[in-house]
Amino acid sequence: MTSSAVPQTVGVIGGGRMGVGIAHAFLLAGARVVILERDSASAEVAEVGLTDAITRSVERRSTQESEDDLLARTGTTTDAADLAGTELVVEAVPEDFALKSTMLARVERVLEPTSYLASNTSSLSIDELASKLERPDRFLGLHFFNPVPSSTLVEIVRGERTGPGLVAEARGWVEAIGKTPIVVRNSPGFASSRLGVAIALEAIRMLEEGVASAEDIDTAMVLGYKFPVGPLRLTDMVGLDVRLGISDYLESTLGERFAAPALLRQLVEQGHLGRKSGQGFFTWTE
């Protein structure tokens, strides 16, 4: 039975690692989930990713449901109309304003007026995204963290036009999927990205200047400050291109202290994007 705090049906726009993780979290809490992808090949990849996540959850006994029962509540699609019956849709496409606003508006057109929309953006303005919507009061930010299964934080971003009761609803959703919510007002980088990117950029500058190796810089933060993962390895996991995009946005809004180091820009230009490309500050073989 679905928890009273979790929408019965949740849609996710984008079936990459983050989107699959979000869908999986709501699925384990009792919701039915549908992932919207741009084409059939991408939808197939998302389906495989979600199925693998379900299998691991059953094997680890992190759910009491059977694999068949969980799979029966999942779906993938390339047609936005298939999200028409969802109560909540979370957008999790790449960090590009035009792409996010286009997909949010497209999905909003097929939703019931009582449904909610959320963006998983880690830095883009919730108010600017809301300005492209017909019902901005039904919209807010739900910023999940990679990897979603092991991360316990979700940042709820309140826009100027977010409805007064929606933040409380969102708190309930986050707690129901076993995570801890924090609430921030719409501001460049919110709280988490602003702090996280500042640390990551300084770590990259230190590497660029030859202060220490990538491994030793990360070890300093893991052992010295109890970070679960070092800032350079985390940048690899997030994606160097994603970090660069956020850095450029924060520099444009908050000033030159967020200017990207030359090393970061150089690696992105060379196609070294981190885990997804196999090479970033570290080499990835998975």
PDB file of C-alpha atoms in Angstrom:
ATOM      1  CA  MET A   1       0.000   0.000   0.000  1.00  0.00           C
ATOM      2  CA  THR A   2       1.257   3.468  -0.830  1.00  0.00           C
ATOM      3  CA  SER A   3       2.323   5.673   2.062  1.00  0.00           C
ATOM      4  CA  SER A   4      -0.067   8.561   2.612  1.00  0.00           C
ATOM      5  CA  ALA A   5       2.832  10.961   2.144  1.00  0.00           C
ATOM      6  CA  VAL A   6       3.938   9.548  -1.224  1.00  0.00           C
ATOM      7  CA  PRO A   7       2.029  10.338  -4.433  1.00  0.00           C
ATOM      8  CA  GLN A   8       0.464   7.207  -5.879  1.00  0.00           C
ATOM      9  CA  THR A   9       2.044   7.758  -9.285  1.00  0.00           C
ATOM     10  CA  VAL A  10       5.294   9.636  -9.875  1.00  0.00           C
ATOM     11  CA  GLY A  11       6.720  10.603 -13.242  1.00  0.00           C
ATOM     12  CA  VAL A  12      10.397  11.283 -13.857  1.00  0.00           C
ATOM     13  CA  ILE A  13      11.611  13.222 -16.883  1.00  0.00           C
ATOM     14  CA  GLY A  14      14.983  11.782 -17.822  1.00  0.00           C
ATOM     15  CA  GLY A  15      16.222   8.256 -17.209  1.00  0.00           C
ATOM     16  CA  GLY A  16      19.913   8.792 -16.560  1.00  0.00           C
ATOM     17  CA  ARG A  17      21.627   7.760 -13.326  1.00  0.00           C
ATOM     18  CA  MET A  18      19.897  10.530 -11.371  1.00  0.00           C
ATOM     19  CA  GLY A  19      16.456   9.998 -12.894  1.00  0.00           C
ATOM     20  CA  VAL A  20      16.579   6.254 -12.309  1.00  0.00           C
ATOM     21  CA  GLY A  21      17.670   6.872  -8.718  1.00  0.00           C
ATOM     22  CA  ILE A  22      14.748   9.215  -8.076  1.00  0.00           C
ATOM     23  CA  ALA A  23      12.270   6.787  -9.639  1.00  0.00           C
ATOM     24  CA  HIS A  24      13.719   3.934  -7.580  1.00  0.00           C
ATOM     25  CA  ALA A  25      13.405   5.908  -4.323  1.00  0.00           C
ATOM     26  CA  PHE A  26       9.726   6.636  -4.876  1.00  0.00           C
ATOM     27  CA  LEU A  27       9.085   3.075  -6.073  1.00  0.00           C
ATOM     28  CA  LEU A  28      10.473   1.576  -2.862  1.00  0.00           C
ATOM     29  CA  ALA A  29       8.230   3.937  -0.874  1.00  0.00           C
ATOM     30  CA  GLY A  30       5.160   2.473  -2.601  1.00  0.00           C
ATOM     31  CA  ALA A  31       4.530   4.666  -5.643  1.00  0.00           C
ATOM     32  CA  ARG A  32       4.074   3.624  -9.239  1.00  0.00           C
ATOM     33  CA  VAL A  33       6.769   5.273 -11.371  1.00  0.00           C
ATOM     34  CA  VAL A  34       6.967   6.207 -15.048  1.00  0.00           C
ATOM     35  CA  ILE A  35      10.172   7.468 -16.688  1.00  0.00           C
ATOM     36  CA  LEU A  36       9.903   9.720 -19.744  1.00  0.00           C
ATOM     37  CA  GLU A  37      12.836   9.590 -22.172  1.00  0.00           C
ATOM     38  CA  ARG A  38      13.584  11.284 -25.495  1.00  0.00           C
ATOM     39  CA  ASP A  39      13.686   8.124 -27.656  1.00  0.00           C
ATOM     40  CA  SER A  40      13.162   4.384 -27.486  1.00  0.00           C
ATOM     41  CA  ALA A  41      16.870   3.583 -27.118  1.00  0.00           C
ATOM     42  CA  SER A  42      17.191   5.904 -24.111  1.00  0.00           C
ATOM     43  CA  ALA A  43      13.974   4.514 -22.617  1.00  0.00           C
ATOM     44  CA  GLU A  44      15.384   1.006 -22.928  1.00  0.00           C
ATOM     45  CA  VAL A  45      18.571   2.034 -21.119  1.00  0.00           C
ATOM     46  CA  ALA A  46      16.472   3.624 -18.353  1.00  0.00           C
ATOM     47  CA  GLU A  47      14.393   0.462 -18.035  1.00  0.00           C
ATOM     48  CA  VAL A  48      17.507  -1.677 -17.679  1.00  0.00           C
ATOM     49  CA  GLY A  49      18.926   0.715 -15.093  1.00  0.00           C
ATOM     50  CA  LEU A  50      15.757   0.693 -13.007  1.00  0.00           C
ATOM     51  CA  THR A  51      15.446  -3.093 -13.247  1.00  0.00           C
ATOM     52  CA  ASP A  52      19.036  -3.494 -12.042  1.00  0.00           C
ATOM     53  CA  ALA A  53      18.348  -1.153  -9.114  1.00  0.00           C
ATOM     54  CA  ILE A  54      15.259  -3.166  -8.175  1.00  0.00           C
ATOM     55  CA  THR A  55      17.197  -6.430  -8.326  1.00  0.00           C
ATOM     56  CA  ARG A  56      19.900  -5.051  -6.021  1.00  0.00           C
ATOM     57  CA  SER A  57      17.275  -3.797  -3.543  1.00  0.00           C
ATOM     58  CA  VAL A  58      15.657  -7.221  -3.366  1.00  0.00           C
ATOM     59  CA  GLU A  59      19.022  -8.961  -2.983  1.00  0.00           C
ATOM     60  CA  ARG A  60      20.033  -6.584  -0.184  1.00  0.00           C
ATOM     61  CA  ARG A  61      16.624  -6.987   1.458  1.00  0.00           C
ATOM     62  CA  SER A  62      16.088  -3.235   1.533  1.00  0.00           C
ATOM     63  CA  THR A  63      12.496  -3.911   0.509  1.00  0.00           C
ATOM     64  CA  GLN A  64       9.969  -6.523   1.582  1.00  0.00           C
ATOM     65  CA  GLU A  65       8.324  -6.550  -1.846  1.00  0.00           C
ATOM     66  CA  SER A  66       9.199  -9.082  -4.523  1.00  0.00           C
ATOM     67  CA  GLU A  67      11.037  -8.123  -7.686  1.00  0.00           C
ATOM     68  CA  ASP A  68       7.945  -8.954  -9.757  1.00  0.00           C
ATOM     69  CA  ASP A  69       5.705  -6.728  -7.631  1.00  0.00           C
ATOM     70  CA  LEU A  70       8.104  -3.807  -7.935  1.00  0.00           C
ATOM     71  CA  LEU A  71       8.570  -4.255 -11.674  1.00  0.00           C
ATOM     72  CA  ALA A  72       4.791  -4.290 -12.090  1.00  0.00           C
ATOM     73  CA  ARG A  73       4.701  -0.688 -10.815  1.00  0.00           C
ATOM     74  CA  THR A  74       7.288   0.644 -13.273  1.00  0.00           C
ATOM     75  CA  GLY A  75       7.093   1.941 -16.815  1.00  0.00           C
ATOM     76  CA  THR A  76       9.096   3.864 -19.389  1.00  0.00           C
ATOM     77  CA  THR A  77       7.775   5.960 -22.243  1.00  0.00           C
ATOM     78  CA  THR A  78       8.742   8.433 -24.951  1.00  0.00           C
ATOM     79  CA  ASP A  79       5.308  10.096 -24.967  1.00  0.00           C
ATOM     80  CA  ALA A  80       4.673  12.900 -22.471  1.00  0.00           C
ATOM     81  CA  ALA A  81       0.954  12.101 -22.613  1.00  0.00           C
ATOM     82  CA  ASP A  82       1.673   8.921 -20.661  1.00  0.00           C
ATOM     83  CA  LEU A  83       2.397  11.092 -17.612  1.00  0.00           C
ATOM     84  CA  ALA A  84      -1.134  12.531 -17.666  1.00  0.00           C
ATOM     85  CA  GLY A  85      -2.277  10.578 -14.607  1.00  0.00           C
ATOM     86  CA  THR A  86       0.745  11.237 -12.424  1.00  0.00           C
ATOM     87  CA  GLU A  87       0.384  13.243  -9.225  1.00  0.00           C
ATOM     88  CA  LEU A  88       4.004  14.395  -9.148  1.00  0.00           C
ATOM     89  CA  VAL A  89       6.545  14.735 -11.962  1.00  0.00           C
ATOM     90  CA  VAL A  90      10.228  15.339 -11.196  1.00  0.00           C
ATOM     91  CA  GLU A  91      12.377  16.689 -14.018  1.00  0.00           C
ATOM     92  CA  ALA A  92      15.908  15.238 -14.063  1.00  0.00           C
ATOM     93  CA  VAL A  93      17.351  16.126 -17.480  1.00  0.00           C
ATOM     94  CA  PRO A  94      20.839  17.663 -17.990  1.00  0.00           C
ATOM     95  CA  GLU A  95      21.571  21.061 -16.420  1.00  0.00           C
ATOM     96  CA  ASP A  96      20.470  23.177 -19.381  1.00  0.00           C
ATOM     97  CA  PHE A  97      17.839  25.871 -18.846  1.00  0.00           C
ATOM     98  CA  ALA A  98      16.283  25.663 -22.308  1.00  0.00           C
ATOM     99  CA  LEU A  99      15.978  21.873 -22.123  1.00  0.00           C
ATOM    100  CA  LYS A 100      14.563  21.880 -18.612  1.00  0.00           C
ATOM    101  CA  SER A 101      12.024  24.638 -19.265  1.00  0.00           C
ATOM    102  CA  THR A 102      10.899  23.010 -22.525  1.00  0.00           C
ATOM    103  CA  MET A 103      10.359  19.613 -20.924  1.00  0.00           C
ATOM    104  CA  LEU A 104       8.603  21.043 -17.870  1.00  0.00           C
ATOM    105  CA  ALA A 105       6.192  23.056 -20.021  1.00  0.00           C
ATOM    106  CA  ARG A 106       5.534  20.076 -22.296  1.00  0.00           C
ATOM    107  CA  VAL A 107       4.660  17.824 -19.384  1.00  0.00           C
ATOM    108  CA  GLU A 108       2.635  20.482 -17.568  1.00  0.00           C
ATOM    109  CA  ARG A 109       0.267  20.654 -20.560  1.00  0.00           C
ATOM    110  CA  VAL A 110      -0.811  17.027 -20.077  1.00  0.00           C
ATOM    111  CA  LEU A 111      -1.063  17.039 -16.273  1.00  0.00           C
ATOM    112  CA  GLU A 112      -4.180  17.544 -14.201  1.00  0.00           C
ATOM    113  CA  PRO A 113      -4.391  21.007 -12.595  1.00  0.00           C
ATOM    114  CA  THR A 114      -3.952  19.349  -9.193  1.00  0.00           C
ATOM    115  CA  SER A 115      -0.644  17.665 -10.094  1.00  0.00           C
ATOM    116  CA  TYR A 116       2.745  18.930  -8.971  1.00  0.00           C
ATOM    117  CA  LEU A 117       5.936  19.578 -10.922  1.00  0.00           C
ATOM    118  CA  ALA A 118       9.461  19.678  -9.529  1.00  0.00           C
ATOM    119  CA  SER A 119      12.927  20.240 -10.946  1.00  0.00           C
ATOM    120  CA  ASN A 120      16.017  18.399  -9.801  1.00  0.00           C
ATOM    121  CA  THR A 121      18.191  21.328 -10.876  1.00  0.00           C
ATOM    122  CA  SER A 122      21.266  21.810  -8.736  1.00  0.00           C
ATOM    123  CA  SER A 123      21.733  25.505  -9.501  1.00  0.00           C
ATOM    124  CA  LEU A 124      19.335  27.001 -12.070  1.00  0.00           C
ATOM    125  CA  SER A 125      16.762  29.532 -10.915  1.00  0.00           C
ATOM    126  CA  ILE A 126      13.486  27.969  -9.826  1.00  0.00           C
ATOM    127  CA  ASP A 127      11.783  31.326 -10.381  1.00  0.00           C
ATOM    128  CA  GLU A 128      13.012  31.539 -13.980  1.00  0.00           C
ATOM    129  CA  LEU A 129      11.886  27.972 -14.659  1.00  0.00           C
ATOM    130  CA  ALA A 130       8.512  28.767 -13.035  1.00  0.00           C
ATOM    131  CA  SER A 131       8.077  31.783 -15.317  1.00  0.00           C
ATOM    132  CA  LYS A 132       7.658  29.399 -18.258  1.00  0.00           C
ATOM    133  CA  LEU A 133       4.826  27.485 -16.579  1.00  0.00           C
ATOM    134  CA  GLU A 134       1.077  28.039 -16.462  1.00  0.00           C
ATOM    135  CA  ARG A 135       0.814  26.943 -12.821  1.00  0.00           C
ATOM    136  CA  PRO A 136       3.972  28.143 -11.046  1.00  0.00           C
ATOM    137  CA  ASP A 137       2.283  27.683  -7.669  1.00  0.00           C
ATOM    138  CA  ARG A 138       2.402  23.907  -8.271  1.00  0.00           C
ATOM    139  CA  PHE A 139       6.161  23.947  -8.880  1.00  0.00           C
ATOM    140  CA  LEU A 140       9.315  23.862  -6.748  1.00  0.00           C
ATOM    141  CA  GLY A 141      12.824  22.434  -6.666  1.00  0.00           C
ATOM    142  CA  LEU A 142      13.579  18.931  -5.404  1.00  0.00           C
ATOM    143  CA  HIS A 143      17.357  18.626  -5.558  1.00  0.00           C
ATOM    144  CA  PHE A 144      18.480  15.024  -5.056  1.00  0.00           C
ATOM    145  CA  PHE A 145      22.129  14.005  -4.710  1.00  0.00           C
ATOM    146  CA  ASN A 146      24.261  11.369  -6.404  1.00  0.00           C
ATOM    147  CA  PRO A 147      24.195   8.517  -5.765  1.00  0.00           C
ATOM    148  CA  VAL A 148      20.498   8.756  -4.867  1.00  0.00           C
ATOM    149  CA  PRO A 149      20.197   5.368  -3.083  1.00  0.00           C
ATOM    150  CA  SER A 150      22.900   6.150  -0.505  1.00  0.00           C
ATOM    151  CA  SER A 151      22.429   9.920  -0.242  1.00  0.00           C
ATOM    152  CA  THR A 152      20.140  10.945   2.600  1.00  0.00           C
ATOM    153  CA  LEU A 153      19.623  14.613   1.679  1.00  0.00           C
ATOM    154  CA  VAL A 154      17.059  16.307  -0.560  1.00  0.00           C
ATOM    155  CA  GLU A 155      17.136  20.085  -0.933  1.00  0.00           C
ATOM    156  CA  ILE A 156      13.658  21.609  -1.285  1.00  0.00           C
ATOM    157  CA  VAL A 157      13.860  24.909  -3.135  1.00  0.00           C
ATOM    158  CA  ARG A 158      10.993  27.334  -2.583  1.00  0.00           C
ATOM    159  CA  GLY A 159      10.318  29.754  -5.418  1.00  0.00           C
ATOM    160  CA  GLU A 160       8.608  33.123  -5.023  1.00  0.00           C
ATOM    161  CA  ARG A 161       5.416  31.712  -6.542  1.00  0.00           C
ATOM    162  CA  THR A 162       5.533  28.251  -4.963  1.00  0.00           C
ATOM    163  CA  GLY A 163       2.202  27.588  -3.245  1.00  0.00           C
ATOM    164  CA  PRO A 164       2.240  27.967   0.559  1.00  0.00           C
ATOM    165  CA  GLY A 165       1.272  24.354   1.225  1.00  0.00           C
ATOM    166  CA  LEU A 166       3.566  22.742  -1.329  1.00  0.00           C
ATOM    167  CA  VAL A 167       6.733  22.911   0.751  1.00  0.00           C
ATOM    168  CA  ALA A 168       5.017  21.003   3.570  1.00  0.00           C
ATOM    169  CA  GLU A 169       3.805  18.420   1.021  1.00  0.00           C
ATOM    170  CA  ALA A 170       7.330  18.070  -0.312  1.00  0.00           C
ATOM    171  CA  ARG A 171       8.734  17.576   3.178  1.00  0.00           C
ATOM    172  CA  GLY A 172       6.346  14.657   3.552  1.00  0.00           C
ATOM    173  CA  TRP A 173       7.439  13.108   0.258  1.00  0.00           C
ATOM    174  CA  VAL A 174      11.113  13.383   1.156  1.00  0.00           C
ATOM    175  CA  GLU A 175      10.662  11.902   4.609  1.00  0.00           C
ATOM    176  CA  ALA A 176       8.492   9.106   3.204  1.00  0.00           C
ATOM    177  CA  ILE A 177      11.296   7.968   0.883  1.00  0.00           C
ATOM    178  CA  GLY A 178      13.655   7.826   3.850  1.00  0.00           C
ATOM    179  CA  LYS A 179      15.610  11.017   3.277  1.00  0.00           C
ATOM    180  CA  THR A 180      16.093  14.276   5.156  1.00  0.00           C
ATOM    181  CA  PRO A 181      14.726  17.517   3.676  1.00  0.00           C
ATOM    182  CA  ILE A 182      16.225  20.969   4.000  1.00  0.00           C
ATOM    183  CA  VAL A 183      14.338  24.021   2.738  1.00  0.00           C
ATOM    184  CA  VAL A 184      16.061  26.935   1.021  1.00  0.00           C
ATOM    185  CA  ARG A 185      14.736  29.912  -0.877  1.00  0.00           C
ATOM    186  CA  ASN A 186      15.537  30.298  -4.533  1.00  0.00           C
ATOM    187  CA  SER A 187      19.085  31.677  -4.782  1.00  0.00           C
ATOM    188  CA  PRO A 188      21.973  30.942  -7.176  1.00  0.00           C
ATOM    189  CA  GLY A 189      23.359  27.520  -6.290  1.00  0.00           C
ATOM    190  CA  PHE A 190      20.867  27.217  -3.403  1.00  0.00           C
ATOM    191  CA  ALA A 191      22.795  26.029  -0.322  1.00  0.00           C
ATOM    192  CA  SER A 192      24.350  22.722  -1.301  1.00  0.00           C
ATOM    193  CA  SER A 193      25.665  23.490  -4.782  1.00  0.00           C
ATOM    194  CA  ARG A 194      27.001  26.870  -3.738  1.00  0.00           C
ATOM    195  CA  LEU A 195      29.071  25.359  -0.937  1.00  0.00           C
ATOM    196  CA  GLY A 196      29.919  22.138  -2.769  1.00  0.00           C
ATOM    197  CA  VAL A 197      31.088  23.871  -5.931  1.00  0.00           C
ATOM    198  CA  ALA A 198      33.190  26.353  -3.970  1.00  0.00           C
ATOM    199  CA  ILE A 199      35.080  23.476  -2.320  1.00  0.00           C
ATOM    200  CA  ALA A 200      35.394  21.537  -5.585  1.00  0.00           C
ATOM    201  CA  LEU A 201      36.763  24.533  -7.500  1.00  0.00           C
ATOM    202  CA  GLU A 202      39.382  25.188  -4.820  1.00  0.00           C
ATOM    203  CA  ALA A 203      40.387  21.507  -4.889  1.00  0.00           C
ATOM    204  CA  ILE A 204      40.815  21.734  -8.674  1.00  0.00           C
ATOM    205  CA  ARG A 205      42.916  24.884  -8.305  1.00  0.00           C
ATOM    206  CA  MET A 206      45.128  23.080  -5.771  1.00  0.00           C
ATOM    207  CA  LEU A 207      45.589  20.196  -8.195  1.00  0.00           C
ATOM    208  CA  GLU A 208      46.330  22.667 -10.998  1.00  0.00           C
ATOM    209  CA  GLU A 209      48.987  24.371  -8.851  1.00  0.00           C
ATOM    210  CA  GLY A 210      50.623  21.069  -7.900  1.00  0.00           C
ATOM    211  CA  VAL A 211      49.852  21.432  -4.198  1.00  0.00           C
ATOM    212  CA  ALA A 212      49.090  17.707  -3.920  1.00  0.00           C
ATOM    213  CA  SER A 213      47.798  14.784  -5.960  1.00  0.00           C
ATOM    214  CA  ALA A 214      44.084  14.303  -6.587  1.00  0.00           C
ATOM    215  CA  GLU A 215      44.123  11.278  -4.278  1.00  0.00           C
ATOM    216  CA  ASP A 216      45.804  13.179  -1.440  1.00  0.00           C
ATOM    217  CA  ILE A 217      43.548  16.242  -1.773  1.00  0.00           C
ATOM    218  CA  ASP A 218      40.510  13.989  -1.501  1.00  0.00           C
ATOM    219  CA  THR A 219      42.009  12.049   1.414  1.00  0.00           C
ATOM    220  CA  ALA A 220      42.527  15.329   3.272  1.00  0.00           C
ATOM    221  CA  MET A 221      38.801  16.059   3.112  1.00  0.00           C
ATOM    222  CA  VAL A 222      37.664  12.487   3.803  1.00  0.00           C
ATOM    223  CA  LEU A 223      39.890  11.912   6.829  1.00  0.00           C
ATOM    224  CA  GLY A 224      40.331  15.477   7.998  1.00  0.00           C
ATOM    225  CA  TYR A 225      36.776  16.731   7.587  1.00  0.00           C
ATOM    226  CA  LYS A 226      34.812  13.445   7.441  1.00  0.00           C
ATOM    227  CA  PHE A 227      33.562  13.995   3.893  1.00  0.00           C
ATOM    228  CA  PRO A 228      32.047  10.704   2.643  1.00  0.00           C
ATOM    229  CA  VAL A 229      33.855  11.212  -0.679  1.00  0.00           C
ATOM    230  CA  GLY A 230      36.507  13.720  -1.723  1.00  0.00           C
ATOM    231  CA  PRO A 231      35.597  16.791  -3.820  1.00  0.00           C
ATOM    232  CA  LEU A 232      37.551  15.636  -6.889  1.00  0.00           C
ATOM    233  CA  ARG A 233      36.112  12.129  -6.932  1.00  0.00           C
ATOM    234  CA  LEU A 234      32.667  13.612  -6.374  1.00  0.00           C
ATOM    235  CA  THR A 235      33.226  15.943  -9.323  1.00  0.00           C
ATOM    236  CA  ASP A 236      34.003  12.868 -11.421  1.00  0.00           C
ATOM    237  CA  MET A 237      30.754  11.282 -10.232  1.00  0.00           C
ATOM    238  CA  VAL A 238      28.680  14.390 -10.903  1.00  0.00           C
ATOM    239  CA  GLY A 239      30.371  15.014 -14.263  1.00  0.00           C
ATOM    240  CA  LEU A 240      33.036  17.593 -15.026  1.00  0.00           C
ATOM    241  CA  ASP A 241      30.780  19.143 -17.663  1.00  0.00           C
ATOM    242  CA  VAL A 242      28.013  19.517 -15.083  1.00  0.00           C
ATOM    243  CA  ARG A 243      30.419  21.126 -12.606  1.00  0.00           C
ATOM    244  CA  LEU A 244      31.647  23.495 -15.318  1.00  0.00           C
ATOM    245  CA  GLY A 245      28.109  24.509 -16.249  1.00  0.00           C
ATOM    246  CA  ILE A 246      27.238  25.250 -12.626  1.00  0.00           C
ATOM    247  CA  SER A 247      30.495  27.146 -12.149  1.00  0.00           C
ATOM    248  CA  ASP A 248      29.825  29.327 -15.189  1.00  0.00           C
ATOM    249  CA  TYR A 249      26.286  30.034 -13.991  1.00  0.00           C
ATOM    250  CA  LEU A 250      27.424  30.922 -10.466  1.00  0.00           C
ATOM    251  CA  GLU A 251      30.174  33.148 -11.834  1.00  0.00           C
ATOM    252  CA  SER A 252      27.574  35.036 -13.891  1.00  0.00           C
ATOM    253  CA  THR A 253      25.316  35.520 -10.875  1.00  0.00           C
ATOM    254  CA  LEU A 254      27.619  35.632  -7.842  1.00  0.00           C
ATOM    255  CA  GLY A 255      30.921  36.835  -9.237  1.00  0.00           C
ATOM    256  CA  GLU A 256      34.403  35.781 -10.212  1.00  0.00           C
ATOM    257  CA  ARG A 257      35.037  33.740  -7.072  1.00  0.00           C
ATOM    258  CA  PHE A 258      33.159  30.970  -8.886  1.00  0.00           C
ATOM    259  CA  ALA A 259      35.222  31.238 -12.089  1.00  0.00           C
ATOM    260  CA  ALA A 260      36.197  27.791 -13.349  1.00  0.00           C
ATOM    261  CA  PRO A 261      39.888  26.837 -13.162  1.00  0.00           C
ATOM    262  CA  ALA A 262      41.588  26.401 -16.544  1.00  0.00           C
ATOM    263  CA  LEU A 263      42.189  22.709 -15.749  1.00  0.00           C
ATOM    264  CA  LEU A 264      38.467  22.009 -15.425  1.00  0.00           C
ATOM    265  CA  ARG A 265      37.668  23.692 -18.726  1.00  0.00           C
ATOM    266  CA  GLN A 266      40.570  21.916 -20.435  1.00  0.00           C
ATOM    267  CA  LEU A 267      39.467  18.460 -19.283  1.00  0.00           C
ATOM    268  CA  VAL A 268      35.897  19.060 -20.435  1.00  0.00           C
ATOM    269  CA  GLU A 269      37.141  20.222 -23.850  1.00  0.00           C
ATOM    270  CA  GLN A 270      39.155  16.996 -24.102  1.00  0.00           C
ATOM    271  CA  GLY A 271      36.064  14.898 -23.337  1.00  0.00           C
ATOM    272  CA  HIS A 272      37.296  13.815 -19.906  1.00  0.00           C
ATOM    273  CA  LEU A 273      33.973  14.144 -18.079  1.00  0.00           C
ATOM    274  CA  GLY A 274      34.541  11.795 -15.154  1.00  0.00           C
ATOM    275  CA  ARG A 275      32.891   8.463 -14.467  1.00  0.00           C
ATOM    276  CA  LYS A 276      30.540   8.622 -17.456  1.00  0.00           C
ATOM    277  CA  SER A 277      33.460   8.943 -19.896  1.00  0.00           C
ATOM    278  CA  GLY A 278      35.857   6.697 -17.968  1.00  0.00           C
ATOM    279  CA  GLN A 279      38.343   9.457 -17.227  1.00  0.00           C
ATOM    280  CA  GLY A 280      38.300  12.644 -15.182  1.00  0.00           C
ATOM    281  CA  PHE A 281      40.511  13.421 -12.199  1.00  0.00           C
ATOM    282  CA  PHE A 282      40.537   9.638 -11.713  1.00  0.00           C
ATOM    283  CA  THR A 283      40.265   6.656 -14.076  1.00  0.00           C
ATOM    284  CA  TRP A 284      36.970   4.747 -13.940  1.00  0.00           C
ATOM    285  CA  THR A 285      36.686   1.166 -15.162  1.00  0.00           C
ATOM    286  CA  GLU A 286      33.111   0.324 -14.192  1.00  0.00           C
TER     287      GLU A 286
END
